[in-house]
Coordinates of C-alpha atoms in Angstrom, one line a residue:
X371 CA 5.1 -37.4 -17.2
X372 CA 7.6 -34.7 -16.2
X373 CA 7.7 -33.0 -12.9
X374 CA 6.0 -29.8 -13.9
X375 CA 3.0 -31.6 -15.5
X376 CA 2.8 -33.9 -12.5
X377 CA 2.7 -30.9 -10.2
X378 CA 0.1 -29.0 -12.4
X379 CA -2.1 -32.3 -12.6
X380 CA -2.3 -32.4 -8.9
X381 CA -4.6 -29.5 -7.6
X382 CA -3.9 -30.4 -3.9
X383 CA -0.4 -28.9 -4.6
X384 CA -1.4 -25.6 -6.1
X385 CA -1.6 -23.8 -2.8
X386 CA 2.1 -24.6 -2.0
X387 CA 3.5 -21.2 -2.5
X388 CA 0.9 -19.4 -0.5
X389 CA 1.5 -21.5 2.5
X390 CA 5.3 -21.5 2.6
X391 CA 6.9 -21.0 5.9
X392 CA 9.6 -18.5 5.0
X393 CA 12.3 -17.0 7.4
X394 CA 11.3 -13.5 8.6
X395 CA 13.9 -11.5 6.6
X396 CA 13.4 -13.5 3.4
X397 CA 9.6 -13.1 3.8
X398 CA 10.1 -9.3 4.1
X399 CA 11.9 -9.1 0.7
X400 CA 10.1 -11.8 -1.3
X401 CA 6.9 -12.9 0.6
X402 CA 4.6 -10.6 -1.3
X403 CA 6.0 -11.4 -4.7
X404 CA 6.2 -15.2 -4.9
X405 CA 5.4 -17.0 -8.1
X406 CA 2.2 -19.2 -8.3
X407 CA 4.2 -22.4 -8.3
X408 CA 7.7 -23.8 -7.8
X409 CA 9.9 -24.9 -10.7
X410 CA 11.5 -28.3 -11.4
X411 CA 14.5 -29.6 -13.3
X412 CA 16.2 -33.0 -13.7
X413 CA 19.5 -32.9 -11.7
X414 CA 21.2 -34.3 -14.9
X415 CA 20.1 -31.3 -16.9
X416 CA 21.1 -28.9 -14.2
X417 CA 24.5 -30.4 -14.1
X418 CA 24.8 -30.6 -17.8
X419 CA 24.2 -26.9 -18.4
X420 CA 26.4 -26.0 -15.5
X421 CA 29.2 -28.0 -17.2
X422 CA 28.7 -26.1 -20.5
X423 CA 28.7 -22.9 -18.6
X424 CA 32.0 -23.8 -17.0
X425 CA 33.5 -24.4 -20.4
X426 CA 32.0 -21.2 -21.7
X427 CA 33.6 -19.3 -18.9
X428 CA 37.0 -20.8 -19.6
X429 CA 36.6 -19.3 -23.1
X430 CA 35.9 -15.9 -21.6
X431 CA 39.0 -16.2 -19.3
X432 CA 41.2 -17.0 -22.4
X433 CA 40.0 -13.9 -24.5
X434 CA 42.9 -11.7 -23.4
X435 CA 45.4 -14.3 -24.6
X436 CA 43.5 -15.2 -27.8
X437 CA 42.8 -11.6 -28.9
X438 CA 45.2 -9.3 -26.9
X439 CA 48.5 -11.1 -26.6
X440 CA 47.7 -11.8 -22.9
X441 CA 47.2 -8.1 -22.1
X442 CA 44.3 -7.5 -19.6
X443 CA 44.7 -3.8 -20.1
X444 CA 44.0 -4.0 -23.7
X445 CA 41.1 -6.4 -23.3
X446 CA 39.6 -4.0 -20.7
X447 CA 40.0 -1.1 -23.1
X448 CA 38.2 -3.1 -25.9
X449 CA 35.4 -3.6 -23.5
X450 CA 35.0 0.0 -22.5
X451 CA 36.3 -0.3 -19.0
X452 CA 37.9 2.9 -17.6
X453 CA 41.6 2.7 -17.1
X454 CA 41.4 3.6 -13.4
X455 CA 39.1 0.6 -12.9
X456 CA 41.1 -1.8 -15.1
X457 CA 44.2 -0.9 -13.0
X458 CA 42.6 -2.7 -10.0
X459 CA 42.1 -6.0 -11.9
X460 CA 44.7 -8.7 -11.7
X461 CA 45.6 -10.7 -14.8
X462 CA 45.5 -13.9 -12.6
X463 CA 42.3 -15.9 -13.5
X464 CA 39.6 -15.3 -11.0
X465 CA 37.8 -18.3 -9.4
X466 CA 34.8 -19.5 -11.2
X467 CA 31.7 -18.1 -9.6
X468 CA 28.9 -16.8 -11.7
X469 CA 25.3 -16.6 -12.5
X470 CA 24.2 -17.2 -16.1
X471 CA 20.8 -15.9 -17.1
X472 CA 19.1 -18.2 -19.5
X473 CA 15.7 -18.8 -21.4
X474 CA 14.4 -22.2 -22.1
X475 CA 14.2 -22.8 -25.9
X476 CA 12.9 -26.0 -27.1
X477 CA 14.7 -28.8 -25.4
X478 CA 17.7 -26.6 -24.2
X479 CA 18.5 -23.2 -22.9
X480 CA 20.0 -20.1 -24.5
X481 CA 22.3 -17.6 -22.8
X482 CA 21.2 -14.0 -22.2
X483 CA 24.1 -12.8 -20.2
X484 CA 26.8 -14.1 -18.0
X485 CA 27.3 -12.4 -14.6
X486 CA 30.7 -13.2 -13.2
X487 CA 31.7 -12.6 -9.5
X488 CA 30.3 -12.7 -6.0
X489 CA 28.1 -9.6 -6.4
X490 CA 25.2 -11.5 -7.7
X491 CA 21.6 -11.1 -6.7
X492 CA 19.1 -14.0 -5.9
X493 CA 21.4 -16.3 -4.0
X494 CA 19.0 -16.1 -1.0
X495 CA 16.2 -17.5 -3.2
X496 CA 17.7 -20.9 -2.1
X497 CA 15.7 -20.5 1.0
X498 CA 12.6 -20.4 -1.0
X499 CA 13.5 -23.8 -2.6
X500 CA 14.3 -25.1 1.0
X501 CA 10.9 -23.9 2.2
X502 CA 9.2 -25.7 -0.9
X503 CA 11.2 -28.8 -0.2
X504 CA 10.1 -28.8 3.5
X505 CA 6.5 -27.8 2.9
X506 CA 4.0 -30.3 4.5
X507 CA 1.9 -29.9 1.3
X508 CA 4.8 -31.1 -0.9
X509 CA 6.0 -33.9 1.4
X510 CA 4.5 -36.8 -0.7
X511 CA 5.4 -35.2 -4.0
X512 CA 9.0 -34.6 -2.8
X513 CA 9.4 -38.2 -1.6
X514 CA 7.7 -39.8 -4.7
X515 CA 10.1 -38.1 -7.1
X516 CA 13.1 -38.0 -4.8
X517 CA 13.4 -34.3 -5.0
X518 CA 16.2 -32.0 -3.5
X519 CA 17.4 -28.4 -3.8
X520 CA 20.8 -26.6 -4.1
X521 CA 21.3 -23.5 -2.0
X522 CA 23.5 -20.9 -3.8
X523 CA 24.5 -19.1 -0.4
X524 CA 25.7 -22.5 0.9
X525 CA 28.0 -22.8 -2.3
X526 CA 29.2 -19.3 -1.8
X527 CA 30.2 -19.9 1.8
X528 CA 31.9 -23.2 0.8
X529 CA 34.0 -21.2 -1.7
X530 CA 35.5 -19.0 0.9
X531 CA 38.0 -19.7 3.7
X532 CA 36.9 -20.0 7.3
X533 CA 37.3 -17.1 9.7
X534 CA 35.8 -13.6 9.9
X535 CA 33.7 -13.0 6.7
X536 CA 32.2 -9.5 5.6
X537 CA 29.9 -9.0 2.9
X538 CA 30.9 -5.5 1.6
X539 CA 29.0 -2.8 -0.4
X540 CA 29.8 0.7 -1.0
X541 CA 28.4 4.2 -1.2
X542 CA 25.3 3.8 0.9
X543 CA 24.0 0.8 -1.1
X544 CA 23.9 -1.3 2.1
X545 CA 21.2 0.9 3.5
X546 CA 19.4 1.2 0.3
X547 CA 19.0 -2.5 0.0
X548 CA 19.0 -3.3 3.7
X549 CA 16.2 -5.8 3.4
X550 CA 18.1 -7.9 0.9
X551 CA 21.3 -8.0 2.9
X552 CA 19.4 -8.9 6.0
X553 CA 17.9 -11.8 4.1
X554 CA 21.4 -12.8 3.0
X555 CA 22.7 -12.5 6.6
X556 CA 19.7 -14.7 7.7
X557 CA 20.6 -17.3 5.1
X558 CA 24.2 -17.5 6.3
X559 CA 23.1 -17.8 9.9
X560 CA 20.8 -20.7 9.1
X561 CA 23.7 -22.5 7.4
X562 CA 25.8 -22.0 10.5
X563 CA 27.9 -19.0 9.5
X564 CA 27.8 -15.5 11.1
X565 CA 28.7 -12.7 8.6
X566 CA 29.4 -9.0 9.0
X567 CA 27.9 -6.5 6.8
X568 CA 29.7 -3.3 5.9
X569 CA 30.9 -0.7 3.2
X570 CA 34.1 0.1 1.7
X571 CA 34.1 3.5 3.5
X572 CA 34.3 1.6 6.8
X573 CA 37.4 -0.4 6.0
X574 CA 41.0 0.2 7.1
X575 CA 44.2 -1.7 6.6
X576 CA 46.7 -2.8 9.1
X577 CA 49.7 -5.1 8.7
X578 CA 48.3 -6.6 5.5
X579 CA 44.6 -7.3 6.9
X580 CA 41.6 -5.4 6.3
X581 CA 39.5 -4.3 9.2
X582 CA 35.9 -3.5 9.4
X583 CA 34.9 -1.2 12.3
X584 CA 37.9 -2.7 14.3
X585 CA 37.2 -6.4 13.5
X586 CA 40.1 -8.1 11.5
X587 CA 38.6 -9.8 8.3
X588 CA 39.9 -13.1 6.9
X589 CA 37.6 -12.8 3.8
X590 CA 35.7 -10.0 2.1
X591 CA 32.9 -11.2 -0.1
X592 CA 32.7 -8.4 -2.7
X593 CA 29.3 -6.8 -3.7
X594 CA 30.9 -3.5 -4.8
X595 CA 32.1 -2.8 -8.4
X596 CA 35.5 -1.6 -9.6
X597 CA 34.1 1.7 -10.0
X598 CA 33.2 2.0 -6.3
X599 CA 36.6 0.6 -5.4
X600 CA 38.8 3.2 -7.2
X601 CA 39.0 5.5 -4.2
X602 CA 40.1 2.5 -1.9
X603 CA 42.8 1.2 -4.3
X604 CA 45.8 1.8 -2.0
X605 CA 43.9 0.0 0.9
X606 CA 43.3 -3.1 -1.3
X607 CA 46.8 -3.2 -2.7
X608 CA 48.3 -3.3 0.8
X609 CA 45.8 -5.9 2.3
X610 CA 47.4 -9.0 1.0
X611 CA 46.4 -11.2 3.9
X612 CA 42.6 -10.7 3.6
X613 CA 41.1 -12.8 0.7
X614 CA 38.8 -10.7 -1.6
X615 CA 36.1 -13.0 -2.9
X616 CA 35.8 -12.6 -5.8
X617 CA 38.6 -10.4 -7.1
X618 CA 37.7 -7.3 -9.0
X619 CA 38.9 -8.9 -12.2
X620 CA 35.8 -11.2 -12.1
X621 CA 33.8 -8.2 -13.0
X622 CA 35.5 -7.9 -16.3
X623 CA 34.1 -11.3 -17.6
X624 CA 30.5 -10.2 -16.7
X625 CA 30.5 -7.2 -19.0
X626 CA 27.9 -7.9 -21.8
X627 CA 30.6 -6.7 -24.4
X628 CA 32.7 -9.6 -23.4
X629 CA 30.2 -12.0 -24.9
X630 CA 30.5 -9.9 -28.0
X631 CA 34.2 -10.7 -28.4
X632 CA 33.7 -14.5 -28.6
X633 CA 32.7 -14.4 -32.3
X634 CA 35.9 -12.6 -33.2
X635 CA 38.1 -15.2 -31.4
X636 CA 39.7 -18.2 -33.2
X637 CA 37.7 -21.3 -31.9
X638 CA 38.1 -24.9 -32.7
X639 CA 35.1 -27.0 -33.7
X640 CA 34.1 -28.1 -30.3
X641 CA 34.4 -24.6 -28.9
X642 CA 32.3 -23.1 -31.9
X643 CA 29.6 -25.8 -31.2
X644 CA 29.4 -24.8 -27.6
X645 CA 29.2 -21.0 -28.3
X646 CA 26.7 -21.6 -31.0
X647 CA 24.5 -23.8 -28.7
X648 CA 24.4 -21.4 -25.8
X649 CA 24.9 -17.8 -27.1
X650 CA 22.5 -16.0 -29.5
X651 CA 24.1 -13.7 -32.1
X652 CA 25.8 -11.0 -30.1
X653 CA 28.0 -8.2 -31.3
X654 CA 29.3 -4.8 -30.1
X655 CA 26.9 -2.2 -31.4
X656 CA 29.9 -0.2 -32.8
X657 CA 30.8 -3.2 -35.0
X658 CA 27.5 -3.7 -36.7
X659 CA 26.0 -1.6 -39.5
X660 CA 23.6 0.7 -38.0
X661 CA 21.1 0.4 -40.9
X662 CA 21.0 -3.3 -40.1
X663 CA 20.0 -2.7 -36.5
X664 CA 17.4 -0.2 -37.4
X665 CA 15.8 -2.5 -40.1
X666 CA 15.7 -5.5 -37.8
X667 CA 14.3 -4.0 -34.4
X668 CA 11.7 -6.8 -34.0
X669 CA 14.5 -9.4 -33.8
X670 CA 17.0 -7.4 -31.7
X671 CA 17.8 -6.1 -28.2
X672 CA 20.1 -3.5 -27.3
X673 CA 22.0 -3.8 -23.9
X674 CA 24.3 -1.5 -22.1
X675 CA 27.6 -3.3 -21.7
X676 CA 28.3 -2.5 -17.9
X677 CA 24.7 -2.3 -16.5
X678 CA 22.8 -4.9 -14.5
X679 CA 19.3 -5.8 -13.1
X680 CA 17.7 -5.0 -16.4
X681 CA 18.9 -1.4 -16.6
X682 CA 19.8 -0.3 -20.1
X683 CA 18.1 -3.1 -22.0
X684 CA 15.9 -2.1 -24.9
X685 CA 13.8 -4.6 -26.8
X686 CA 13.2 -3.5 -30.4
X687 CA 9.8 -5.0 -30.7
X688 CA 8.5 -2.8 -27.9
X689 CA 9.4 0.3 -29.9
X690 CA 8.2 1.8 -33.2
X691 CA 10.6 2.6 -36.0
X692 CA 11.2 6.2 -34.9
X693 CA 11.7 5.4 -31.3
X694 CA 14.1 2.6 -32.2
X695 CA 16.2 4.8 -34.5
X696 CA 16.6 7.3 -31.8
X697 CA 17.6 4.6 -29.2
X698 CA 20.2 3.2 -31.7
X699 CA 21.7 6.5 -32.1
X700 CA 21.8 7.3 -28.5
X701 CA 23.3 3.9 -27.5
X702 CA 26.0 4.2 -30.1
X703 CA 27.5 7.0 -27.9
X704 CA 28.6 4.5 -25.1
X705 CA 29.4 0.8 -25.0
X706 CA 26.4 -1.3 -25.9
X707 CA 25.9 -4.7 -27.4
X708 CA 23.2 -5.8 -29.9
X709 CA 21.8 -9.3 -29.4
X710 CA 19.4 -11.5 -31.3
X711 CA 16.0 -11.9 -29.8
X712 CA 15.5 -15.2 -28.0
X713 CA 12.0 -16.5 -28.0
X714 CA 11.7 -18.8 -25.0
X715 CA 9.1 -21.5 -24.2
X716 CA 6.5 -19.8 -22.0
X717 CA 5.6 -21.4 -18.6
X718 CA 2.3 -22.5 -17.4
X719 CA 1.0 -21.5 -13.9
X720 CA -1.9 -23.0 -12.0
X721 CA -5.3 -21.4 -12.8
X722 CA -3.8 -18.9 -15.2
X723 CA -4.4 -18.9 -18.9
X724 CA -1.4 -16.4 -19.6
X725 CA 2.0 -17.7 -20.6
X726 CA 4.7 -16.7 -18.2
X727 CA 8.3 -15.6 -19.2
X728 CA 10.9 -17.1 -17.0
X729 CA 14.7 -16.3 -16.6
X730 CA 16.7 -19.2 -15.2
X731 CA 19.5 -17.8 -13.1
X732 CA 22.1 -20.6 -13.1
X733 CA 24.6 -20.3 -10.3
X734 CA 27.8 -22.2 -10.9
X735 CA 31.0 -22.4 -8.9
X736 CA 34.2 -24.5 -9.3
X737 CA 32.3 -27.4 -7.8
X738 CA 29.5 -27.1 -10.5
X739 CA 25.8 -26.4 -10.3
X740 CA 25.3 -24.1 -7.4
X741 CA 21.4 -23.5 -7.4
X742 CA 19.1 -21.3 -9.2
X743 CA 17.5 -17.9 -9.2
X744 CA 14.0 -18.2 -10.7
X745 CA 12.4 -15.0 -11.8
X746 CA 9.2 -15.1 -13.8
X747 CA 6.3 -12.8 -14.9
X748 CA 3.3 -12.7 -17.3
X749 CA 4.6 -12.6 -20.9
X750 CA 2.7 -9.4 -21.5
X751 CA 4.4 -7.6 -18.7
X752 CA 7.4 -6.6 -20.7
X753 CA 10.7 -8.0 -22.1
X754 CA 13.0 -7.8 -19.1
X755 CA 12.3 -10.2 -16.2
X756 CA 14.0 -8.2 -13.4
X757 CA 13.0 -8.3 -9.7
X758 CA 14.4 -4.8 -9.1
X759 CA 13.3 -3.3 -12.4
X760 CA 9.9 -4.8 -13.2
X761 CA 7.2 -4.8 -10.4
X762 CA 5.3 -7.7 -12.2
X763 CA 8.3 -10.1 -11.7
X764 CA 7.8 -12.9 -9.3
X765 CA 10.4 -15.3 -7.7
X766 CA 10.3 -19.0 -6.9
X767 CA 12.4 -21.9 -5.8
X768 CA 13.8 -24.8 -7.8
X769 CA 13.6 -28.3 -6.9
X770 CA 15.9 -30.9 -8.8
X771 CA 15.2 -34.6 -9.2

């Protein structure tokens, strides 16, 4: 019996999520939107998928060389990245830090998108996994199955150097998402690291170091985008003694249109097998016959290339033919990809006859599997499982065994 079926078979465990002892800041963000149960995965599977994702990322990193003679500028142009943003990106390969969003399909997983960089949501969900692991209700189950958890924030901190660390946003976003950043700060503190929070507008540079409100920084963990950094370009170019984790070039490999370049690259048999196993059919909208897209709406999704958190995603099966035609024509005016619909295995929840649609957010760093962001919702609630974009979305923690 697998772990999920074992959990569901034991009714004494079904109140676990309602009884979790969550840290105050985390509880303020997620406490009212917890999924009905925790999730489980064999550690071997978590590591195997993480290994595949690492190899997949290496292919993405190699696209400028395979398709554009090593020119990051030409690659960025092909992806629709504005020149002023591309100018801030170094051709040096960024460190591997990402979150891949996947659906479970049959015995494996299929990739919806690959988010590259440090500006990733859901890292603090590691504290939900920790709370599940430490729950008195789960103590016997955890011991019997030798379960553990992996915390994405811990992996993020391990990837940065020691010293003064600031998590930086821009343009008032820190205030807008104050609860979320307070939860991140709380997670770091529980892991023994005090971090500063700030915004680009508060940065200054002196003698090669960045300063935040007078404090010299050793590391900046970037939550801002290249578009937000354009006005501070000179400051960053001079600040050679402060590490920017991750560099702005990471953002390039998180564009949805980057995935659409892979089918145009020359791949060997092993690489082609990896891409075919992970990635559903994905193309830049401008490269696909528009009549084909209109005629196959029930099997296709349109996605804005540079958006996130479910913004700019249009599922064809949720529109009629007239609406879909208008969407296709509108999306063709700016960078979009068209992707094959993935039909995932639906999850079962205690005392609920509905199937639940789950996005498995695989965090991966240079060290390998780095934890999970579990987002799930009743299947009939829509097509995009997004905490910020769909109020029916719930979150959970993952235990591995």
